């Protein structure tokens, strides 16, 4: 059991937890992830890590409620526990050395790039951050990212905050003005794809973190297989970071939709559970 | 309740027919996940045990990878001393209710039974299962005696059959054992792989509880290789020896076009979703699975049968097993093949996948297959399947499961510098001691074979346990006698006879 010691609502339906997981907090590196299972009948879902505190023995998880399990997770309060937290899984992020490192977070992916930004900065490298969101209230962890970067640009689709536009608009500007040596992009697939397309002609090494469907997270089942450079890779074991220029994004998008009808069915169950609770109360 | 054994002559014993195992009827069991065989009753068990001739040279003991004293436990059964019979087995094997269910006895103890040639062998497996179940259901399980502790600490990586066997063998010898399991449930393949209609979860859980009573600590959700390397376990966490029993969990895909369509699974994923995660109970169990109207399973080993028989229970219109060789070469146990056929699984022999075709939503909708014929034998000694030109044909499929064998998961190997493997990534370990190329690191089970049976993993685990024990005696200067490999029962009895 992993106790939740801190909870903060970062945006509507998006929560940050600090959970106790001392052994993982001691070993985890930027880019690695965990798999959590809420309770005895829960599913195993992968979650990226936006930070950790080795002394406190905690991990910082950011959860955006999109389905049954994530909705149930964000309903938890300080003092509640998550049944299983397994990790660290996957490999740590490796960014090519030299020049500026640009880290890009799309929506709730922002959390996942912070550990890498901190690591690059600690190496004495110039780090520029870009956060993209639909609108102002969905911009997460701006202060944390600013603390981890030399400069941060914010873009919103509706222009309600920062620059109106997409992360690629900001990236194009940065690329025009300075020597970008590596890019890390974490967020929705269309965003990671667009970033990769922008950096491809200039051959800028670009890493993307793939949020494939997973079960065990240790390379045992192959649920998370992705095609990278024409070869099958397991996102949990070989990734989650891959060369953005080689990823088959179409396949990833389609595979992420495997359980759409089941997800809808589970959401109905969630809603009926909530309704039952409300009636009781 | 000791019963005076009927004194039967060998001739009378040989006349008793092998007692059939009552089973759930196929048309009923194909709709549920309850265990298929229902087990012997007391009377049937005694009758069956009475078929044993108590041979002077008991080849069955040598036929058992863990050398259970089979005649001794069968004799106890004939006297109605069922719990004692279970305890007799536990002297050499702490997982009798598991082995009684999943061992391929027909290739082992039962294969060398003296009755096999002229009659049918004694149903050792069914009786093993019976006595273990009897002991458990009558609350007659005797708590294990904890031996004096040596102060040595052994870490076991993986809680499948090999890991659990090493753990019990270490505990019996007074060493402290900690078992690390990556999943949230101990048991490894016993839990995630073998369906509960063959091996119910409660059976595994009660065997695990017995191990814990022996003093074995089991830590779940602990990915060794990521949280700590074997070297760190020894240098920083005070372990004196490490046993790698992480199995062969790396799924194989055939490398054909369209194998990443939605609805295409490795057997590992499919079975893990349905067994461990209980996707059959979705949405009350939160893990989904996609079992469409037409299920195609590729492969004909036990895992393929488990996948096909599990599929049948999900209620599709058709479940077909495709195999590129014939039934003769199918690696599955005959019992599994027959059970699958009885339950309505169809079989297409000499058929291999060419490619898969998907729909607009990226779901698999058709398989393109081709017929094969058998050519000259390959290095495995089996005749090599060769495609028949122009024999391609299409079938509609909604779910595809590949049960094509496994590789060794490289996670733990990567975390163990200096660990030698062969060209297939299988860990090299000494046949006498189980020691790998890394000092203090031992291995056994599928990680050193690339995929075999539960009982072979347990046999190797016993070798490694003896290897670890002897190694600890040297390393820690323990005042204990070293253990030698057991002399085959047949040889021992012969020698004894010669001495007389």
CSV table of C-alpha atoms in Angstrom, one decimal, chain B residues 55-464:
chain,number,residue,atom,x,y,z
B,55,UNK,CA,8.1,-52.5,-7.3
B,56,UNK,CA,11.4,-53.3,-5.7
B,57,UNK,CA,13.1,-51.0,-8.2
B,58,UNK,CA,10.7,-48.0,-8.3
B,59,UNK,CA,11.5,-46.4,-11.7
B,60,UNK,CA,8.7,-43.9,-11.0
B,61,UNK,CA,10.9,-42.1,-8.4
B,62,UNK,CA,13.6,-41.6,-11.0
B,63,UNK,CA,10.9,-40.5,-13.5
B,64,UNK,CA,9.9,-37.7,-11.3
B,65,UNK,CA,12.1,-34.6,-11.7
B,66,UNK,CA,11.9,-33.9,-8.0
B,67,UNK,CA,12.1,-37.6,-7.0
B,68,UNK,CA,9.0,-38.0,-4.9
B,69,UNK,CA,8.9,-41.3,-3.0
B,70,UNK,CA,5.8,-42.4,-5.0
B,71,UNK,CA,5.4,-46.0,-3.8
B,72,UNK,CA,5.6,-44.8,-0.2
B,73,UNK,CA,2.9,-42.2,-0.6
B,74,UNK,CA,0.7,-44.6,-2.6
B,75,UNK,CA,1.0,-47.2,0.2
B,76,UNK,CA,-0.2,-44.6,2.6
B,77,UNK,CA,-3.2,-43.9,0.3
B,78,UNK,CA,-4.1,-47.6,0.3
B,79,UNK,CA,-4.3,-47.5,4.1
B,80,UNK,CA,-6.5,-44.4,4.0
B,81,UNK,CA,-3.8,-42.3,5.5
B,82,UNK,CA,-4.3,-39.5,3.1
B,83,UNK,CA,-2.8,-36.6,5.1
B,84,UNK,CA,0.3,-38.6,5.9
B,85,UNK,CA,0.6,-39.4,2.2
B,86,UNK,CA,0.5,-35.6,1.5
B,87,UNK,CA,3.2,-35.1,4.1
B,88,UNK,CA,5.3,-37.8,2.5
B,89,UNK,CA,5.2,-35.9,-0.8
B,90,UNK,CA,6.0,-32.6,0.9
B,91,UNK,CA,9.3,-34.1,2.1
B,92,UNK,CA,10.5,-33.6,-1.5
B,93,UNK,CA,7.9,-31.3,-3.1
B,94,UNK,CA,6.1,-28.5,-1.3
B,95,UNK,CA,3.7,-27.8,-4.1
B,96,UNK,CA,1.8,-31.1,-4.5
B,97,UNK,CA,-1.6,-29.7,-5.3
B,98,UNK,CA,0.0,-27.8,-8.1
B,99,UNK,CA,2.1,-30.6,-9.5
B,100,UNK,CA,-0.8,-33.1,-9.2
B,101,UNK,CA,-2.7,-30.8,-11.6
B,102,UNK,CA,-0.2,-29.5,-14.1
B,103,UNK,CA,2.6,-32.1,-14.3
B,104,UNK,CA,2.8,-34.1,-17.6
B,105,UNK,CA,2.9,-37.3,-15.6
B,106,UNK,CA,2.5,-39.3,-18.8
B,107,UNK,CA,6.0,-38.4,-19.8
B,108,UNK,CA,7.5,-38.8,-16.3
B,109,UNK,CA,6.5,-41.1,-13.4
B,110,UNK,CA,3.6,-42.7,-15.2
B,111,UNK,CA,5.6,-43.2,-18.3
B,112,UNK,CA,8.1,-45.5,-16.5
B,113,UNK,CA,5.5,-47.2,-14.3
B,114,UNK,CA,5.9,-51.0,-14.7
B,115,UNK,CA,2.2,-51.3,-15.5
B,116,UNK,CA,2.5,-49.0,-18.6
B,117,UNK,CA,3.8,-51.7,-20.9
B,118,UNK,CA,1.0,-54.2,-20.6
B,119,UNK,CA,-1.7,-52.2,-18.8
B,120,UNK,CA,-2.2,-48.6,-17.9
B,121,UNK,CA,0.0,-46.8,-15.4
B,122,UNK,CA,-1.0,-46.0,-11.9
B,123,UNK,CA,-2.6,-42.5,-11.9
B,124,UNK,CA,0.1,-40.9,-9.8
B,125,UNK,CA,-0.8,-37.4,-10.7
B,126,UNK,CA,-4.5,-37.8,-9.8
B,127,UNK,CA,-3.5,-39.3,-6.5
B,128,UNK,CA,-1.0,-36.6,-5.7
B,129,UNK,CA,-3.7,-34.1,-6.3
B,130,UNK,CA,-6.2,-36.1,-4.2
B,131,UNK,CA,-4.0,-36.3,-1.1
B,132,UNK,CA,-3.0,-32.7,-1.3
B,133,UNK,CA,-6.6,-31.5,-1.7
B,134,UNK,CA,-7.7,-33.9,1.1
B,135,UNK,CA,-5.1,-32.5,3.5
B,136,UNK,CA,-6.1,-29.0,2.7
B,137,UNK,CA,-9.9,-29.4,2.7
B,138,UNK,CA,-9.8,-31.4,6.0
B,139,UNK,CA,-7.6,-28.8,7.7
B,140,UNK,CA,-4.9,-31.4,8.2
B,141,UNK,CA,-2.0,-29.4,6.9
B,142,UNK,CA,0.7,-29.6,9.5
B,143,UNK,CA,2.8,-26.5,10.1
B,144,UNK,CA,6.3,-27.0,8.9
B,145,UNK,CA,9.1,-27.4,11.5
B,146,UNK,CA,11.4,-24.4,11.3
B,147,UNK,CA,15.0,-25.8,11.4
B,148,UNK,CA,17.8,-24.0,13.3
B,149,UNK,CA,18.8,-20.9,11.4
B,150,UNK,CA,22.2,-20.6,9.7
B,151,UNK,CA,22.2,-16.9,9.4
B,152,UNK,CA,22.6,-17.0,5.7
B,153,UNK,CA,20.4,-14.9,3.5
B,154,UNK,CA,19.2,-15.9,0.0
B,155,UNK,CA,17.3,-13.7,-2.4
B,156,UNK,CA,15.1,-15.4,-4.9
B,157,UNK,CA,14.1,-13.4,-8.0
B,158,UNK,CA,10.8,-14.5,-9.4
B,159,UNK,CA,8.0,-16.4,-7.6
B,160,UNK,CA,7.1,-19.0,-10.2
B,161,UNK,CA,7.6,-22.7,-9.8
B,162,UNK,CA,11.4,-22.5,-9.8
B,163,UNK,CA,11.6,-19.6,-7.3
B,164,UNK,CA,9.1,-21.1,-4.9
B,165,UNK,CA,10.9,-24.5,-4.9
B,166,UNK,CA,14.3,-22.9,-4.2
B,167,UNK,CA,12.7,-20.8,-1.5
B,168,UNK,CA,11.2,-23.9,0.2
B,169,UNK,CA,14.4,-25.8,-0.1
B,170,UNK,CA,16.4,-23.0,1.4
B,171,UNK,CA,14.0,-22.6,4.3
B,172,UNK,CA,14.2,-26.3,5.0
B,173,UNK,CA,17.9,-26.0,5.4
B,174,UNK,CA,17.7,-23.0,7.8
B,175,UNK,CA,18.6,-20.2,5.4
B,176,UNK,CA,16.6,-17.0,5.4
B,177,UNK,CA,14.8,-16.5,2.1
B,178,UNK,CA,13.3,-13.4,0.5
B,179,UNK,CA,11.4,-13.9,-2.7
B,180,UNK,CA,11.0,-10.8,-5.0
B,181,UNK,CA,8.1,-10.8,-7.5
B,182,UNK,CA,7.6,-8.1,-10.1
B,183,UNK,CA,3.8,-8.5,-10.4
B,184,UNK,CA,1.3,-7.8,-7.7
B,185,UNK,CA,0.5,-11.5,-7.2
B,186,UNK,CA,3.1,-14.2,-6.3
B,187,UNK,CA,3.0,-17.4,-8.3
B,188,UNK,CA,4.4,-16.3,-11.7
B,189,UNK,CA,3.2,-18.4,-14.6
B,190,UNK,CA,1.1,-20.5,-12.2
B,191,UNK,CA,-1.1,-17.4,-11.8
B,192,UNK,CA,-0.8,-15.3,-14.9
B,193,UNK,CA,-0.4,-18.1,-17.4
B,194,UNK,CA,-2.3,-21.3,-16.3
B,195,UNK,CA,-6.1,-20.7,-16.4
B,196,UNK,CA,-8.0,-21.3,-13.2
B,197,UNK,CA,-10.1,-24.1,-14.7
B,198,UNK,CA,-6.8,-26.0,-14.7
B,199,UNK,CA,-5.3,-24.6,-11.5
B,200,UNK,CA,-7.6,-22.6,-9.3
B,201,UNK,CA,-6.0,-19.5,-7.6
B,202,UNK,CA,-7.0,-20.7,-4.1
B,203,UNK,CA,-4.9,-23.8,-4.6
B,204,UNK,CA,-1.9,-21.7,-5.4
B,205,UNK,CA,-2.6,-19.3,-2.5
B,206,UNK,CA,-2.7,-22.1,0.0
B,207,UNK,CA,0.6,-23.5,-1.2
B,208,UNK,CA,2.0,-19.9,-0.9
B,209,UNK,CA,0.7,-19.7,2.6
B,210,UNK,CA,2.5,-22.9,3.5
B,211,UNK,CA,5.7,-21.4,2.2
B,212,UNK,CA,5.2,-18.4,4.3
B,213,UNK,CA,4.8,-20.6,7.3
B,214,UNK,CA,8.2,-22.0,6.5
B,215,UNK,CA,9.5,-18.6,7.1
B,216,UNK,CA,9.8,-17.5,3.4
B,217,UNK,CA,9.2,-13.8,2.9
B,218,UNK,CA,7.5,-12.8,-0.4
B,219,UNK,CA,7.7,-9.2,-1.6
B,220,UNK,CA,5.5,-8.4,-4.6
B,221,UNK,CA,5.7,-5.3,-6.9
B,222,UNK,CA,9.5,-5.5,-6.7
B,223,UNK,CA,11.3,-5.4,-10.0
B,224,UNK,CA,14.8,-6.6,-9.4
B,225,UNK,CA,17.0,-5.4,-12.1
B,226,UNK,CA,15.4,-2.0,-11.8
B,227,UNK,CA,15.2,-1.5,-8.0
B,228,UNK,CA,18.5,-3.3,-7.4
B,229,UNK,CA,20.8,-5.5,-9.3
B,230,UNK,CA,21.8,-8.9,-8.1
B,231,UNK,CA,25.2,-7.5,-7.2
B,232,UNK,CA,23.5,-4.7,-5.1
B,233,UNK,CA,21.4,-7.3,-3.3
B,234,UNK,CA,24.7,-9.0,-2.3
B,235,UNK,CA,26.8,-5.9,-1.6
B,236,UNK,CA,24.3,-3.6,-0.1
B,237,UNK,CA,21.4,-5.6,1.1
B,238,UNK,CA,23.2,-8.4,2.9
B,239,UNK,CA,22.2,-11.4,0.7
B,240,UNK,CA,24.8,-14.2,0.5
B,241,UNK,CA,23.4,-15.8,-2.7
B,242,UNK,CA,20.9,-15.0,-5.4
B,243,UNK,CA,18.7,-17.3,-7.4
B,244,UNK,CA,17.4,-16.1,-10.7
B,245,UNK,CA,14.0,-17.8,-11.5
B,246,UNK,CA,12.4,-15.2,-13.7
B,247,UNK,CA,11.3,-17.7,-16.3
B,248,UNK,CA,10.9,-17.2,-20.0
B,249,UNK,CA,8.2,-14.5,-20.2
B,250,UNK,CA,9.3,-12.8,-23.4
B,251,UNK,CA,6.5,-13.4,-26.0
B,252,UNK,CA,7.4,-14.3,-29.6
B,253,UNK,CA,5.6,-12.8,-32.6
B,254,UNK,CA,5.8,-14.5,-36.0
B,255,UNK,CA,7.1,-11.4,-37.8
B,256,UNK,CA,4.3,-11.3,-40.4
B,257,UNK,CA,2.5,-8.3,-41.9
B,258,UNK,CA,-0.4,-7.0,-39.7
B,259,UNK,CA,0.6,-8.6,-36.5
B,260,UNK,CA,0.2,-5.3,-34.6
B,261,UNK,CA,-3.5,-4.9,-35.4
B,262,UNK,CA,-5.8,-4.4,-32.5
B,263,UNK,CA,-7.2,-7.7,-31.3
B,264,UNK,CA,-3.8,-9.5,-31.9
B,265,UNK,CA,-2.3,-10.7,-28.7
B,266,UNK,CA,0.6,-12.6,-27.4
B,267,UNK,CA,-0.7,-15.6,-25.3
B,268,UNK,CA,1.1,-13.9,-22.4
B,269,UNK,CA,-0.9,-10.8,-22.7
B,270,UNK,CA,-4.2,-12.5,-23.4
B,271,UNK,CA,-3.9,-15.0,-20.5
B,272,UNK,CA,-2.6,-12.3,-18.1
B,273,UNK,CA,-5.6,-10.2,-18.9
B,274,UNK,CA,-7.9,-13.1,-18.3
B,275,UNK,CA,-6.2,-15.0,-15.5
B,276,UNK,CA,-4.4,-12.5,-13.4
B,277,UNK,CA,-6.5,-9.5,-14.2
B,278,UNK,CA,-9.8,-11.3,-14.5
B,279,UNK,CA,-10.9,-9.5,-17.7
B,280,UNK,CA,-13.7,-12.1,-17.9
B,281,UNK,CA,-15.3,-10.1,-15.1
B,282,UNK,CA,-15.1,-6.7,-16.8
B,283,UNK,CA,-16.1,-4.0,-16.0
B,284,UNK,CA,-16.3,-5.1,-12.3
B,285,UNK,CA,-12.7,-6.1,-12.8
B,286,UNK,CA,-11.3,-3.0,-14.5
B,287,UNK,CA,-9.0,-4.7,-17.0
B,288,UNK,CA,-10.6,-5.3,-20.5
B,289,UNK,CA,-9.9,-7.8,-23.1
B,290,UNK,CA,-11.1,-8.0,-26.7
B,291,UNK,CA,-12.4,-11.5,-27.4
B,292,UNK,CA,-14.3,-11.2,-30.8
B,293,UNK,CA,-16.6,-13.6,-32.5
B,294,UNK,CA,-13.9,-15.6,-34.2
B,295,UNK,CA,-10.8,-16.4,-32.3
B,296,UNK,CA,-7.6,-17.8,-34.0
B,297,UNK,CA,-4.9,-19.3,-31.8
B,298,UNK,CA,-1.5,-20.0,-33.4
B,299,UNK,CA,0.6,-22.7,-31.9
B,300,UNK,CA,-0.2,-26.1,-30.3
B,301,UNK,CA,1.6,-26.2,-27.0
B,302,UNK,CA,0.0,-26.1,-23.6
B,303,UNK,CA,-0.1,-22.3,-23.7
B,304,UNK,CA,-2.0,-22.5,-27.0
B,305,UNK,CA,-4.5,-24.9,-25.4
B,306,UNK,CA,-4.9,-22.6,-22.4
B,307,UNK,CA,-5.5,-19.7,-24.7
B,308,UNK,CA,-8.1,-21.6,-26.8
B,309,UNK,CA,-9.9,-23.1,-23.9
B,310,UNK,CA,-10.0,-19.8,-22.1
B,311,UNK,CA,-11.4,-18.2,-25.3
B,312,UNK,CA,-14.2,-20.9,-25.5
B,313,UNK,CA,-15.3,-19.8,-22.1
B,314,UNK,CA,-15.7,-16.2,-23.3
B,315,UNK,CA,-18.4,-17.4,-25.6
B,316,UNK,CA,-17.3,-16.6,-29.2
B,317,UNK,CA,-18.8,-18.3,-32.2
B,318,UNK,CA,-15.6,-20.1,-33.2
B,319,UNK,CA,-12.2,-20.8,-31.7
B,320,UNK,CA,-9.7,-22.5,-34.0
B,321,UNK,CA,-6.2,-23.5,-33.3
B,322,UNK,CA,-3.8,-23.3,-36.3
B,323,UNK,CA,-0.5,-25.3,-36.2
B,324,UNK,CA,2.1,-25.6,-38.9
B,325,UNK,CA,2.9,-29.2,-38.1
B,326,UNK,CA,0.5,-32.1,-37.3
B,327,UNK,CA,-1.1,-33.3,-34.1
B,328,UNK,CA,1.8,-35.8,-33.8
B,329,UNK,CA,4.2,-33.0,-33.3
B,330,UNK,CA,2.0,-30.8,-31.2
B,331,UNK,CA,3.9,-30.1,-28.0
B,332,UNK,CA,0.7,-29.9,-25.8
B,333,UNK,CA,-0.2,-32.7,-23.5
B,334,UNK,CA,-2.6,-35.1,-25.0
B,335,UNK,CA,-5.0,-34.5,-22.2
B,336,UNK,CA,-5.0,-30.7,-23.0
B,337,UNK,CA,-5.6,-31.4,-26.7
B,338,UNK,CA,-8.5,-33.7,-25.9
B,339,UNK,CA,-10.0,-31.3,-23.4
B,340,UNK,CA,-9.8,-28.6,-26.0
B,341,UNK,CA,-11.5,-30.7,-28.6
B,342,UNK,CA,-14.2,-31.8,-26.2
B,343,UNK,CA,-15.0,-28.2,-25.4
B,344,UNK,CA,-15.4,-27.3,-29.1
B,345,UNK,CA,-12.1,-25.9,-30.1
B,346,UNK,CA,-11.4,-26.6,-33.8
B,347,UNK,CA,-8.0,-27.6,-35.1
B,348,UNK,CA,-6.4,-26.8,-38.5
B,349,UNK,CA,-3.1,-28.8,-38.7
B,350,UNK,CA,-0.4,-28.0,-41.2
B,351,UNK,CA,-1.5,-24.4,-41.5
B,352,UNK,CA,0.6,-21.2,-40.9
B,353,UNK,CA,-0.1,-17.5,-40.9
B,354,UNK,CA,1.0,-15.5,-44.0
B,355,UNK,CA,-0.4,-12.1,-43.0
B,356,UNK,CA,-3.3,-10.4,-41.3
B,357,UNK,CA,-5.7,-7.8,-42.8
B,358,UNK,CA,-7.2,-5.1,-40.7
B,359,UNK,CA,-10.4,-2.9,-40.9
B,360,UNK,CA,-10.6,0.9,-40.9
B,361,UNK,CA,-10.4,0.9,-37.1
B,362,UNK,CA,-7.1,-1.0,-37.2
B,363,UNK,CA,-8.8,-4.2,-35.8
B,364,UNK,CA,-7.8,-7.5,-37.3
B,365,UNK,CA,-10.5,-8.9,-39.6
B,366,UNK,CA,-8.9,-11.6,-41.8
B,367,UNK,CA,-6.0,-14.0,-41.6
B,368,UNK,CA,-4.3,-15.1,-44.7
B,369,UNK,CA,-3.1,-18.6,-44.1
B,370,UNK,CA,-1.2,-21.2,-46.1
B,371,UNK,CA,-1.1,-25.0,-46.0
B,372,UNK,CA,2.2,-26.7,-45.1
B,373,UNK,CA,3.7,-30.1,-45.6
B,374,UNK,CA,6.3,-31.9,-43.6
B,375,UNK,CA,9.8,-32.1,-45.0
B,376,UNK,CA,13.0,-33.6,-43.6
B,377,UNK,CA,13.7,-33.4,-39.9
B,378,UNK,CA,15.3,-30.2,-38.6
B,379,UNK,CA,17.8,-29.8,-35.7
B,380,UNK,CA,15.0,-30.4,-33.1
B,381,UNK,CA,14.4,-33.8,-34.7
B,382,UNK,CA,10.9,-32.9,-35.8
B,383,UNK,CA,10.0,-32.8,-39.5
B,384,UNK,CA,10.3,-29.3,-40.8
B,385,UNK,CA,7.1,-27.7,-42.1
B,386,UNK,CA,7.3,-26.4,-45.6
B,387,UNK,CA,4.8,-24.1,-47.3
B,388,UNK,CA,2.8,-25.5,-50.2
B,389,UNK,CA,2.9,-23.1,-53.1
B,390,UNK,CA,-0.4,-21.5,-54.0
B,391,UNK,CA,-2.2,-22.9,-51.0
B,392,UNK,CA,-3.0,-19.5,-49.5
B,393,UNK,CA,-6.6,-18.9,-48.2
B,394,UNK,CA,-8.4,-16.4,-46.1
B,395,UNK,CA,-10.5,-16.8,-42.9
B,396,UNK,CA,-12.4,-14.2,-40.9
B,397,UNK,CA,-10.8,-13.5,-37.5
B,398,UNK,CA,-11.6,-11.0,-34.8
B,399,UNK,CA,-9.1,-12.0,-32.2
B,400,UNK,CA,-5.7,-13.6,-32.8
B,401,UNK,CA,-3.5,-15.1,-30.1
B,402,UNK,CA,0.1,-16.1,-30.7
B,403,UNK,CA,1.3,-19.0,-28.5
B,404,UNK,CA,4.6,-19.5,-30.3
B,405,UNK,CA,6.9,-20.1,-27.4
B,406,UNK,CA,8.9,-17.7,-25.3
B,407,UNK,CA,12.3,-16.1,-25.0
B,408,UNK,CA,14.0,-15.2,-21.8
B,409,UNK,CA,13.2,-11.7,-20.6
B,410,UNK,CA,16.4,-9.8,-20.8
B,411,UNK,CA,15.6,-7.3,-17.9
B,412,UNK,CA,17.4,-9.2,-15.2
B,413,UNK,CA,20.2,-10.4,-17.5
B,414,UNK,CA,21.0,-6.7,-18.4
B,415,UNK,CA,21.2,-5.9,-14.8
B,416,UNK,CA,23.7,-8.7,-14.1
B,417,UNK,CA,27.1,-7.8,-15.7
B,418,UNK,CA,29.1,-10.9,-16.5
B,419,UNK,CA,26.1,-13.2,-16.7
B,420,UNK,CA,26.7,-15.5,-19.6
B,421,UNK,CA,23.9,-16.5,-22.0
B,422,UNK,CA,23.8,-18.6,-25.1
B,423,UNK,CA,23.0,-17.2,-28.5
B,424,UNK,CA,19.2,-17.4,-27.8
B,425,UNK,CA,19.7,-15.3,-24.6
B,426,UNK,CA,19.2,-18.3,-22.3
B,427,UNK,CA,21.2,-18.1,-19.1
B,428,UNK,CA,24.0,-20.7,-18.8
B,429,UNK,CA,24.0,-22.5,-15.4
B,430,UNK,CA,26.0,-25.5,-14.2
B,431,UNK,CA,24.0,-28.8,-14.4
B,432,UNK,CA,25.4,-29.9,-11.1
B,433,UNK,CA,25.1,-26.8,-9.0
B,434,UNK,CA,22.9,-24.3,-10.9
B,435,UNK,CA,25.6,-21.6,-10.5
B,436,UNK,CA,25.8,-19.1,-13.4
B,437,UNK,CA,29.0,-17.4,-14.6
B,438,UNK,CA,28.6,-14.9,-11.8
B,439,UNK,CA,29.9,-15.9,-8.4
B,440,UNK,CA,27.0,-16.4,-6.0
B,441,UNK,CA,24.3,-16.0,-8.6
B,442,UNK,CA,22.4,-19.2,-9.4
B,443,UNK,CA,19.6,-19.9,-11.9
B,444,UNK,CA,17.0,-22.5,-12.7
B,445,UNK,CA,13.7,-23.0,-14.5
B,446,UNK,CA,12.7,-21.5,-17.9
B,447,UNK,CA,15.5,-18.9,-17.6
B,448,UNK,CA,18.0,-21.7,-18.3
B,449,UNK,CA,15.9,-23.8,-20.6
B,450,UNK,CA,14.0,-21.1,-22.6
B,451,UNK,CA,10.6,-22.7,-21.7
B,452,UNK,CA,9.6,-26.1,-20.4
B,453,UNK,CA,7.2,-27.4,-17.8
B,454,UNK,CA,6.5,-26.5,-14.2
B,455,UNK,CA,8.0,-29.7,-12.9
B,456,UNK,CA,11.2,-29.5,-14.9
B,457,UNK,CA,11.7,-26.0,-13.5
B,458,UNK,CA,11.2,-27.4,-10.0
B,459,UNK,CA,13.7,-30.2,-10.7
B,460,UNK,CA,16.3,-27.6,-11.7
B,461,UNK,CA,15.5,-25.5,-8.7
B,462,UNK,CA,16.2,-28.5,-6.5
B,463,UNK,CA,19.6,-28.9,-8.1
B,464,UNK,CA,20.3,-25.1,-7.6
